Coordinates of C-alpha atoms in Angstrom, one line a residue:
Chain A
X1 CA -38.5 8.1 -20.0
X2 CA -35.5 10.4 -20.1
X3 CA -34.1 9.1 -23.4
X4 CA -37.5 9.4 -25.1
X5 CA -37.8 12.9 -23.8
X6 CA -34.5 13.8 -25.5
X7 CA -35.4 12.2 -28.8
X8 CA -38.9 13.7 -28.9
X9 CA -37.7 17.1 -27.8
X10 CA -37.7 19.9 -30.3
X11 CA -34.3 20.9 -31.8
X12 CA -33.9 23.8 -29.4
X13 CA -34.1 21.5 -26.4
X14 CA -31.6 19.0 -27.9
X15 CA -29.3 21.9 -28.5
X16 CA -29.6 23.1 -25.0
X17 CA -28.7 19.7 -23.6
X18 CA -25.7 19.5 -25.9
X19 CA -24.7 23.0 -24.8
X20 CA -25.0 22.0 -21.2
X21 CA -22.8 18.9 -21.7
X22 CA -20.2 21.0 -23.4
X23 CA -20.3 23.6 -20.7
X24 CA -19.8 21.0 -18.0
X25 CA -16.7 19.5 -19.6
X26 CA -15.0 22.3 -21.5
X27 CA -11.7 20.4 -22.0
X28 CA -13.5 18.1 -24.4
X29 CA -13.6 20.8 -27.1
X30 CA -10.9 23.2 -25.8
X31 CA -8.2 20.6 -26.2
X32 CA -8.7 19.9 -29.9
X33 CA -9.2 23.6 -30.4
X34 CA -5.7 24.3 -29.2
X35 CA -4.4 21.7 -31.6
X36 CA -6.3 23.2 -34.5
X37 CA -5.0 26.6 -33.5
X38 CA -1.4 25.5 -33.5
X39 CA -1.8 23.9 -36.9
X40 CA -3.4 27.0 -38.3
X41 CA -0.6 29.1 -36.9
X42 CA 2.0 26.8 -38.5
X43 CA 0.1 26.8 -41.8
X44 CA -0.1 30.6 -41.9
X45 CA 3.6 30.9 -41.1
X46 CA 4.6 28.7 -44.1
X47 CA 1.8 29.3 -46.6
X48 CA 0.8 32.9 -45.8
X49 CA 3.9 34.6 -44.5
X50 CA 6.3 32.5 -46.6
X51 CA 8.7 31.0 -44.1
X52 CA 11.0 29.0 -46.4
X53 CA 10.7 25.2 -46.5
X54 CA 14.3 24.7 -45.5
X55 CA 13.5 26.4 -42.1
X56 CA 10.0 25.2 -41.5
X57 CA 8.2 22.8 -43.9
X58 CA 4.4 23.4 -44.6
X59 CA 2.1 21.1 -42.6
X60 CA 0.7 19.6 -45.8
X61 CA 4.2 18.8 -46.9
X62 CA 4.9 17.0 -43.6
X63 CA 1.6 15.1 -43.9
X64 CA 2.5 14.3 -47.5
X65 CA 5.9 12.7 -46.6
X66 CA 4.4 10.9 -43.7
X67 CA 1.8 9.3 -45.9
X68 CA 4.3 8.6 -48.6
X69 CA 6.8 7.0 -46.1
X70 CA 4.1 4.8 -44.6
X71 CA 2.8 3.8 -48.0
X72 CA 6.0 2.0 -48.7
X73 CA 6.5 -1.8 -48.0
X74 CA 7.4 -2.9 -44.5
X75 CA 11.0 -3.9 -45.5
X76 CA 11.6 -1.0 -47.9
X77 CA 14.5 1.1 -46.5
X78 CA 13.2 4.2 -48.2
X79 CA 9.9 4.0 -46.3
X80 CA 9.3 4.5 -42.5
X81 CA 8.1 1.0 -41.4
X82 CA 11.5 -0.8 -41.4
X83 CA 13.2 2.0 -39.5
X84 CA 10.3 2.3 -37.1
X85 CA 10.4 -1.4 -36.4
X86 CA 14.2 -1.4 -35.7
X87 CA 14.0 1.6 -33.3
X88 CA 10.9 0.2 -31.5
X89 CA 12.7 -3.2 -31.1
X90 CA 15.8 -1.5 -29.7
X91 CA 13.7 0.5 -27.3
X92 CA 11.6 -2.4 -26.1
X93 CA 14.6 -4.7 -25.6
X94 CA 16.5 -2.0 -23.7
X95 CA 13.4 -1.1 -21.7
X96 CA 12.8 -4.7 -20.6
X97 CA 16.5 -5.3 -19.8
X98 CA 16.8 -2.0 -17.9
X99 CA 13.6 -2.4 -16.0
X100 CA 14.2 -6.0 -15.0
X101 CA 17.7 -5.1 -13.8
X102 CA 16.5 -1.9 -12.1
X103 CA 13.7 -3.6 -10.3
X104 CA 15.8 -6.6 -9.3
X105 CA 18.6 -4.5 -8.0
X106 CA 16.2 -2.1 -6.3
X107 CA 14.7 -5.0 -4.3
X108 CA 18.1 -6.5 -3.6
X109 CA 19.7 -3.3 -2.4
X110 CA 16.7 -2.5 -0.2
X111 CA 16.5 -6.0 1.3
X112 CA 20.2 -6.5 2.0
X113 CA 20.9 -3.2 3.9
X114 CA 24.7 -3.5 3.8
X115 CA 24.7 -4.1 0.1
X116 CA 22.6 -1.0 -0.4
X117 CA 24.7 1.1 1.9
X118 CA 27.9 0.0 0.2
X119 CA 26.7 0.6 -3.4
X120 CA 24.6 3.7 -2.7
X121 CA 27.4 6.3 -3.4
X122 CA 28.2 4.6 -6.7
X123 CA 24.6 4.6 -7.8
X124 CA 24.2 8.3 -6.9
X125 CA 27.4 9.0 -8.8
X126 CA 26.4 7.0 -11.9
X127 CA 22.9 8.5 -11.8
X128 CA 24.4 12.0 -11.9
X129 CA 26.3 11.1 -15.0
X130 CA 24.5 12.1 -18.3
X131 CA 23.9 8.6 -19.6
X132 CA 23.9 9.7 -23.3
X133 CA 27.6 10.5 -22.8
X134 CA 28.1 6.7 -22.9
X135 CA 26.6 6.5 -26.4
X136 CA 29.8 7.1 -28.5
X137 CA 31.6 4.4 -26.4
X138 CA 28.9 1.9 -27.3
X139 CA 29.9 2.2 -31.0
X140 CA 33.5 1.3 -30.0
X141 CA 32.3 -1.6 -27.9
X142 CA 29.4 -3.0 -29.8
X143 CA 29.8 -1.5 -33.4
X144 CA 26.9 -0.3 -35.4
X145 CA 24.5 -3.2 -34.6
X146 CA 21.6 -3.7 -32.2
X147 CA 23.6 -4.4 -29.0
X148 CA 24.9 -0.9 -28.5
X149 CA 21.5 0.7 -28.8
X150 CA 19.9 -1.8 -26.4
X151 CA 22.7 -1.2 -23.9
X152 CA 22.4 2.6 -23.9
X153 CA 18.6 2.3 -23.7
X154 CA 18.8 -0.2 -20.8
X155 CA 21.2 2.1 -18.9
X156 CA 18.8 5.0 -19.3
X157 CA 15.6 3.0 -18.5
X158 CA 17.4 1.4 -15.5
X159 CA 17.6 4.4 -13.1
X160 CA 14.0 5.6 -12.8
X161 CA 12.9 2.0 -12.1
X162 CA 15.7 1.4 -9.6
X163 CA 15.0 4.7 -7.7
X164 CA 11.3 4.1 -7.6
X165 CA 11.6 0.6 -6.3
X166 CA 14.0 1.7 -3.5
X167 CA 11.5 4.5 -2.6
X168 CA 8.6 2.0 -2.7
X169 CA 10.4 -0.4 -0.5
X170 CA 11.0 2.3 2.1
X171 CA 7.4 3.4 1.9
X172 CA 5.9 0.0 2.8
X173 CA 3.5 0.7 5.8
X174 CA 5.3 -0.5 9.0
X175 CA 2.1 -2.1 10.2
X176 CA 2.0 -4.4 7.2
X177 CA 5.4 -5.6 8.2
X178 CA 4.5 -5.9 11.8
X179 CA 1.4 -8.0 10.8
X180 CA 3.7 -10.4 8.9
X181 CA 6.2 -10.5 11.9
X182 CA 3.5 -11.2 14.4
X183 CA 2.4 -14.2 12.2
X184 CA 6.0 -15.3 12.1
X185 CA 6.0 -15.1 8.3
X186 CA 9.1 -16.2 6.5
X187 CA 11.3 -13.6 4.8
X188 CA 10.2 -14.9 1.4
X189 CA 6.5 -14.7 2.3
X190 CA 6.9 -11.2 3.6
X191 CA 8.7 -10.2 0.4
X192 CA 6.3 -11.8 -2.0
X193 CA 3.0 -11.2 -0.2
X194 CA 3.6 -7.8 1.4
X195 CA 6.6 -5.9 0.1
X196 CA 6.6 -6.5 -3.6
X197 CA 2.8 -5.9 -4.1
X198 CA 3.1 -2.8 -1.9
X199 CA 5.9 -1.5 -4.2
X200 CA 3.8 -1.9 -7.4
X201 CA 2.5 1.6 -7.6
X202 CA 6.1 2.9 -7.3
X203 CA 7.4 0.3 -9.8
X204 CA 4.8 1.4 -12.3
X205 CA 5.7 5.1 -11.8
X206 CA 9.3 4.1 -12.6
X207 CA 8.2 2.0 -15.6
X208 CA 6.2 4.9 -16.9
X209 CA 9.2 7.2 -17.0
X210 CA 11.4 4.5 -18.3
X211 CA 9.0 3.8 -21.2
X212 CA 9.4 7.3 -22.5
X213 CA 13.1 7.4 -21.9
X214 CA 13.6 4.2 -23.7
X215 CA 12.8 5.9 -27.1
X216 CA 15.3 8.6 -26.2
X217 CA 18.0 5.9 -25.6
X218 CA 17.4 4.2 -28.9
X219 CA 17.5 7.5 -30.8
X220 CA 20.7 8.7 -29.2
X221 CA 22.2 5.2 -29.8
X222 CA 21.4 5.6 -33.5
X223 CA 22.7 9.2 -33.7
X224 CA 26.2 8.1 -32.8
X225 CA 26.3 5.4 -35.4
X226 CA 23.7 3.1 -37.1
X227 CA 22.8 1.6 -40.4
X228 CA 19.1 1.9 -39.9
X229 CA 16.5 3.2 -37.5
X230 CA 14.5 6.5 -37.1
X231 CA 17.5 8.1 -35.4
X232 CA 19.7 7.5 -38.4
X233 CA 16.9 8.8 -40.7
X234 CA 16.8 12.0 -38.6
X235 CA 20.5 12.5 -39.1
X236 CA 20.2 11.8 -42.8
X237 CA 17.3 14.2 -43.5
X238 CA 19.1 16.8 -41.3
X239 CA 22.2 16.7 -43.4
X240 CA 20.3 16.9 -46.7
X241 CA 18.0 19.6 -45.3
X242 CA 14.9 17.6 -46.1
X243 CA 12.8 19.0 -43.4
X244 CA 9.4 17.6 -44.4
X245 CA 10.3 13.9 -43.9
X246 CA 12.4 14.9 -40.8
X247 CA 9.2 16.4 -39.3
X248 CA 7.3 13.2 -40.3
X249 CA 9.9 11.1 -38.4
X250 CA 9.5 13.4 -35.3
X251 CA 5.7 12.8 -35.5
X252 CA 6.3 9.0 -35.6
X253 CA 8.6 9.2 -32.6
X254 CA 5.9 11.1 -30.7
X255 CA 3.4 8.5 -31.5
X256 CA 5.7 5.7 -30.4
X257 CA 6.5 7.4 -27.1
X258 CA 2.8 7.8 -26.3
X259 CA 2.0 4.2 -27.3
X260 CA 4.8 2.7 -25.1
X261 CA 3.6 4.9 -22.2
X262 CA 0.0 3.8 -22.8
X263 CA 0.9 0.1 -22.8
X264 CA 2.6 0.6 -19.4
X265 CA -0.6 2.4 -18.2
X266 CA -2.7 -0.6 -19.4
X267 CA -0.5 -3.0 -17.4
X268 CA -0.8 -0.7 -14.4
X269 CA -4.6 -0.7 -14.6
X270 CA -4.5 -4.5 -14.8
X271 CA -2.1 -5.2 -12.0
X272 CA -2.3 -2.1 -9.8
X273 CA -6.0 -1.3 -10.1
X274 CA -6.3 -1.0 -6.3
X275 CA -3.9 1.9 -5.9
X276 CA -4.7 5.6 -6.0
X277 CA -8.3 5.3 -4.9
Chain B
X1 CA -15.7 -21.2 17.6
X2 CA -13.1 -22.4 20.1
X3 CA -13.8 -21.4 23.6
X4 CA -10.3 -21.3 25.1
X5 CA -10.9 -23.5 28.0
X6 CA -8.4 -26.3 27.8
X7 CA -10.4 -29.3 28.9
X8 CA -7.4 -31.1 30.3
X9 CA -6.6 -28.3 32.7
X10 CA -10.1 -28.0 34.2
X11 CA -10.4 -28.7 37.9
X12 CA -13.3 -28.5 40.2
X13 CA -12.4 -25.0 41.4
X14 CA -11.9 -23.4 38.0
X15 CA -15.6 -22.8 37.3
X16 CA -16.0 -19.6 39.2
X17 CA -14.9 -17.6 36.1
X18 CA -16.0 -14.2 37.5
X19 CA -13.1 -13.6 39.9
X20 CA -9.4 -14.2 39.2
X21 CA -9.1 -17.9 39.6
X22 CA -6.3 -20.0 40.9
X23 CA -5.4 -21.2 37.3
X24 CA -2.1 -19.9 36.1
X25 CA -2.6 -16.7 34.2
X26 CA -2.1 -16.6 30.4
X27 CA 0.1 -13.5 30.6
X28 CA 2.4 -12.7 33.6
X29 CA 4.1 -9.3 33.4
X30 CA 6.6 -8.5 36.2
X31 CA 8.3 -5.1 36.4
X32 CA 8.5 -4.5 32.7
X33 CA 10.5 -1.4 31.8
X34 CA 11.3 0.0 28.4
X35 CA 13.8 2.8 27.6
X36 CA 14.4 4.2 24.2
X37 CA 17.6 5.9 23.1
X38 CA 17.0 9.6 22.4
X39 CA 19.2 12.6 21.4
X40 CA 19.7 13.7 25.1
X41 CA 20.1 10.4 26.9
X42 CA 17.3 8.0 27.4
X43 CA 13.5 8.3 27.3
X44 CA 11.8 5.9 29.7
X45 CA 8.5 4.8 28.1
X46 CA 7.5 2.2 30.7
X47 CA 8.6 1.7 34.3
X48 CA 7.9 -1.3 36.5
X49 CA 4.7 -2.4 34.8
X50 CA 3.3 -5.6 36.4
X51 CA 0.0 -7.3 35.8
X52 CA -1.6 -10.7 35.1
X53 CA -4.1 -11.6 32.4
X54 CA -6.3 -14.6 32.9
X55 CA -7.5 -16.8 30.1
X56 CA -10.7 -15.6 28.4
X57 CA -10.4 -12.2 30.1
X58 CA -11.1 -8.9 28.3
X59 CA -8.7 -6.3 29.7
X60 CA -8.4 -2.7 28.6
X61 CA -5.4 -0.5 29.0
X62 CA -6.4 3.2 29.2
X63 CA -4.2 6.2 29.4
X64 CA -3.4 9.5 27.6
X65 CA -1.4 9.5 24.4
X66 CA 2.2 9.0 25.1
X67 CA 1.7 6.9 28.2
X68 CA 3.4 3.9 26.6
X69 CA 0.3 1.9 25.8
X70 CA 1.3 1.1 22.3
X71 CA 4.9 0.3 23.4
X72 CA 3.5 -2.1 25.9
X73 CA 1.3 -3.8 23.3
X74 CA 4.3 -4.2 21.0
X75 CA 6.3 -5.7 23.8
X76 CA 3.6 -8.2 24.6
X77 CA 3.4 -9.1 20.9
X78 CA 7.1 -9.7 20.9
X79 CA 7.6 -7.1 18.2
X80 CA 10.1 -5.0 20.3
X81 CA 12.3 -6.2 23.2
X82 CA 11.7 -4.9 26.7
X83 CA 14.6 -3.3 28.6
X84 CA 13.9 -5.1 31.9
X85 CA 11.5 -7.4 33.6
X86 CA 9.9 -10.7 33.0
X87 CA 7.0 -11.4 30.6
X88 CA 5.6 -14.8 30.1
X89 CA 2.8 -16.3 28.1
X90 CA 1.7 -19.7 29.2
X91 CA 4.7 -19.8 31.4
X92 CA 7.2 -19.2 28.6
X93 CA 9.2 -16.0 28.3
X94 CA 8.3 -13.9 25.3
X95 CA 11.4 -13.1 23.4
X96 CA 10.0 -12.4 20.0
X97 CA 6.8 -12.9 18.0
X98 CA 5.2 -16.2 19.3
X99 CA 2.7 -16.6 16.6
X100 CA 0.1 -16.9 19.4
X101 CA -0.8 -13.2 19.4
X102 CA -3.1 -11.6 16.8
X103 CA -3.0 -7.9 16.4
X104 CA -5.7 -5.5 15.4
X105 CA -4.2 -2.1 14.6
X106 CA -5.7 1.3 14.7
X107 CA -5.7 1.3 10.9
X108 CA -7.3 -1.8 9.4
X109 CA -4.0 -2.6 7.6
X110 CA -5.8 -4.6 4.9
X111 CA -3.9 -5.4 1.8
X112 CA -5.7 -3.4 -0.9
X113 CA -4.9 -5.9 -3.7
X114 CA -6.6 -8.7 -1.9
X115 CA -10.4 -9.1 -1.5
X116 CA -12.0 -9.5 2.0
X117 CA -11.7 -13.3 2.0
X118 CA -8.1 -13.4 1.0
X119 CA -7.2 -10.7 3.5
X120 CA -8.7 -12.9 6.2
X121 CA -6.7 -15.9 5.0
X122 CA -3.4 -14.1 4.9
X123 CA -2.2 -15.1 8.4
X124 CA -2.8 -18.8 7.6
X125 CA -0.7 -18.4 4.4
X126 CA 2.1 -16.9 6.5
X127 CA 2.0 -19.8 8.8
X128 CA 2.1 -22.1 5.8
X129 CA -0.7 -24.2 7.2
X130 CA -3.5 -23.6 4.8
X131 CA -5.9 -26.5 4.9
X132 CA -9.0 -27.5 3.1
X133 CA -11.4 -26.1 5.6
X134 CA -9.8 -22.7 5.8
X135 CA -12.0 -21.0 3.2
X136 CA -15.1 -22.3 4.9
X137 CA -13.9 -21.0 8.3
X138 CA -13.1 -17.6 6.8
X139 CA -16.6 -17.4 5.4
X140 CA -18.0 -18.4 8.8
X141 CA -16.0 -15.6 10.4
X142 CA -17.2 -13.1 7.8
X143 CA -20.7 -14.1 8.9
X144 CA -19.7 -13.6 12.5
X145 CA -18.5 -10.1 11.9
X146 CA -21.6 -9.3 9.8
X147 CA -19.9 -9.2 6.3
X148 CA -21.3 -12.3 4.8
X149 CA -22.0 -10.7 1.4
X150 CA -18.7 -8.9 1.1
X151 CA -16.3 -11.9 0.7
X152 CA -15.3 -10.7 -2.8
X153 CA -15.2 -7.0 -2.1
X154 CA -11.9 -5.1 -2.0
X155 CA -11.0 -3.0 1.0
X156 CA -11.6 0.3 -1.0
X157 CA -15.2 -0.7 -1.4
X158 CA -15.7 -1.0 2.4
X159 CA -16.3 1.7 5.0
X160 CA -13.8 2.2 7.8
X161 CA -15.9 0.2 10.2
X162 CA -16.4 -2.6 7.8
X163 CA -12.6 -2.7 7.1
X164 CA -12.0 -2.9 10.9
X165 CA -14.4 -5.9 11.1
X166 CA -12.3 -7.6 8.4
X167 CA -9.2 -7.0 10.5
X168 CA -11.0 -8.5 13.5
X169 CA -11.9 -11.6 11.4
X170 CA -8.3 -11.8 10.3
X171 CA -7.3 -11.9 14.0
X172 CA -9.9 -14.5 14.9
X173 CA -9.0 -16.9 12.1
X174 CA -5.6 -17.4 13.7
X175 CA -7.4 -18.9 16.8
X176 CA -4.8 -16.9 18.9
X177 CA -4.2 -17.3 22.6
X178 CA -4.4 -13.6 22.8
X179 CA -5.8 -10.8 20.7
X180 CA -4.1 -7.4 21.0
X181 CA -6.2 -4.5 19.9
X182 CA -4.4 -1.1 19.6
X183 CA -7.1 1.6 19.6
X184 CA -8.9 -0.3 16.9
X185 CA -11.9 2.1 16.6
X186 CA -9.9 5.3 17.2
X187 CA -10.1 6.3 13.6
X188 CA -13.9 5.9 13.3
X189 CA -16.6 8.5 13.8
X190 CA -18.5 8.5 17.1
X191 CA -21.6 6.7 15.7
X192 CA -19.6 3.9 14.0
X193 CA -17.5 3.6 17.1
X194 CA -20.4 2.9 19.3
X195 CA -21.8 0.4 16.8
X196 CA -18.4 -1.4 16.6
X197 CA -18.2 -1.5 20.4
X198 CA -21.5 -3.4 20.4
X199 CA -20.4 -5.6 17.6
X200 CA -17.1 -6.4 19.5
X201 CA -19.1 -7.4 22.6
X202 CA -21.2 -9.7 20.5
X203 CA -18.3 -11.2 18.6
X204 CA -16.2 -11.6 21.8
X205 CA -19.1 -13.4 23.5
X206 CA -19.1 -15.9 20.6
X207 CA -15.3 -16.3 20.3
X208 CA -14.3 -16.0 23.9
X209 CA -10.6 -15.2 23.2
X210 CA -8.4 -13.4 25.7
X211 CA -8.3 -9.8 24.6
X212 CA -6.0 -6.9 25.6
X213 CA -7.7 -3.7 24.3
X214 CA -5.8 -0.5 24.2
X215 CA -7.8 2.8 24.1
X216 CA -7.9 6.3 25.4
X217 CA -11.7 6.2 25.8
X218 CA -12.7 5.6 29.4
X219 CA -16.3 4.7 28.4
X220 CA -15.1 2.2 25.8
X221 CA -12.8 0.5 28.3
X222 CA -15.6 0.2 31.0
X223 CA -18.2 -1.0 28.5
X224 CA -16.0 -3.8 27.1
X225 CA -13.8 -5.0 29.9
X226 CA -13.6 -7.3 32.8
X227 CA -10.7 -5.3 34.1
X228 CA -9.3 -1.9 33.2
X229 CA -5.6 -1.1 33.6
X230 CA -5.2 2.7 34.0
X231 CA -1.8 4.0 33.0
X232 CA -0.2 7.3 33.7
X233 CA 2.4 8.9 31.5
X234 CA 6.0 9.9 31.5
X235 CA 7.2 7.4 32.4
X236 CA 4.4 4.9 31.7
X237 CA 3.4 3.2 35.0
X238 CA 0.2 1.5 36.1
X239 CA -1.9 3.9 38.2
X240 CA -4.5 1.3 39.2
X241 CA -6.2 -1.8 38.0
X242 CA -10.0 -1.7 38.3
X243 CA -12.3 -4.6 38.2
X244 CA -15.5 -3.9 36.2
X245 CA -18.2 -6.1 37.7
X246 CA -21.0 -5.0 35.5
X247 CA -23.1 -8.1 34.5
X248 CA -22.6 -9.8 31.2
X249 CA -23.8 -10.0 28.5
X250 CA -23.6 -6.3 28.2
X251 CA -25.0 -3.9 25.6
X252 CA -25.0 -0.2 25.1
X253 CA -27.8 0.3 27.6
X254 CA -25.4 -0.4 30.4
X255 CA -23.9 3.1 29.7
X256 CA -27.0 4.6 31.4
X257 CA -26.6 2.7 34.7
X258 CA -25.3 4.5 37.8
X259 CA -22.6 1.8 38.2
X260 CA -21.2 2.5 34.8
X261 CA -21.1 6.2 35.6
X262 CA -19.3 5.4 38.9
X263 CA -16.6 3.4 37.1
X264 CA -16.0 6.0 34.4
X265 CA -15.9 8.8 36.9
X266 CA -13.4 7.0 39.0
X267 CA -11.2 6.3 36.0
X268 CA -11.4 9.8 34.8
X269 CA -10.5 11.2 38.1
X270 CA -7.6 8.7 38.3
X271 CA -6.3 9.6 34.8
X272 CA -6.6 13.4 35.4
X273 CA -4.9 13.2 38.8
X274 CA -2.0 11.2 37.3
X275 CA -1.8 13.2 34.1
X276 CA 0.1 16.0 35.7
X277 CA 0.9 17.6 32.4
X278 CA -2.6 19.0 32.0

């Protein structure tokens, strides 16, 4: 009945219903409007007020180089695909390595109290260190290849996961542990059936931060020395003052960051659907 | 459902179940004390607490917050050690979790990633003794607690009262010698609480387990129990143990009888007199 009423209604009624929907959820149209406004501002700066292209490239020029770079073949080093693939691969490997080590160590340090107490000062000290400072050293140790970038990415992705798992372990409801103890559950059963699942919301919070930081790690690793990758491209375009393709690479990096974070969110929805309700 | 009368132990005299019988009690507590370390010396939570609990008995412990009820429960469960005194279950000293005690906490403490059925089965997984008939038994218990159609529901889909019923089923599936309930309905609104009291009476009539029920509601204690242990605070000591000889089976209508009123009045006066803080 309701649907037919909408279909049969005169245009003015349809308009009113649409207007009502828009009024109820203003962010649906406000959010794209902000984006359009920023692009318009950018466009007027370059095309109307004449900001030179070596300071700020025109939006249409950035779009042009983005399309041109993506139109090249997947293994063409003058296009974007090859470099994107290399950077993403470094980021993913580093992310997985760092998260696995961070989560594993987080549980180990929480479970064996003494181990945690002994290593805690070193972890705090290492965490206070700006990890990108290690990047130049990676070139010395690993050269210009993949390993150095994976290493620096892993080091950066490691800490948010470690810290969140330790926090999650401490936040396990004491009654859940008492329940296990009253049933004389084994240590392993308590860990696998109570503690680890209880920590999942924290683990995913850590993974979410790590997924964004992983791209940062890969880019910094490429800055200090690489033969390929989006970070290397950024340095190249910067030196030759080709700002339009440089902006295009920044756009690609933004998209990669969002995608990696989104994939983590998908996993979270799949395995942690019960949390935050 | 197992009625906890061990057939081998039955003698001619044991059939007068109403009064404390000559059979050895399930729980024997003698002069239990508990002191916690605190910034300025020690805090005595319990002092010289002694009582017996018979098999199949429903005993409530009432007292104001801070009278050591929960501490006492954790000591009986073997979760924390006592500072002094003797505590036996079935004649054996309790020096840690025995696996014979099931606990129902104030919060339901269900695992949110497990559905109702798997939450009920958790204790059996912990014991490592899952057998073929367990799922069927868990489903029977779901029916007992009135949640037959919610086997696959997750905790967040259930109301507070329903979650607490799941927790009760999780206790019953362990077929425990003793069920410890620590203010299990304390977090529920008054209406659900009354309903859950009635439900608990019904379930307990079916299951027949020995229950120690901790509460600060005098009415709840009188309604449910065979005996009520009234505790006073700072340090926690037993003020009096009162036998409730209201006829069973009981339901909520018993609340309106003069006998019920007399019991609650007596307990309230006792708790107020002992609670010198207020």
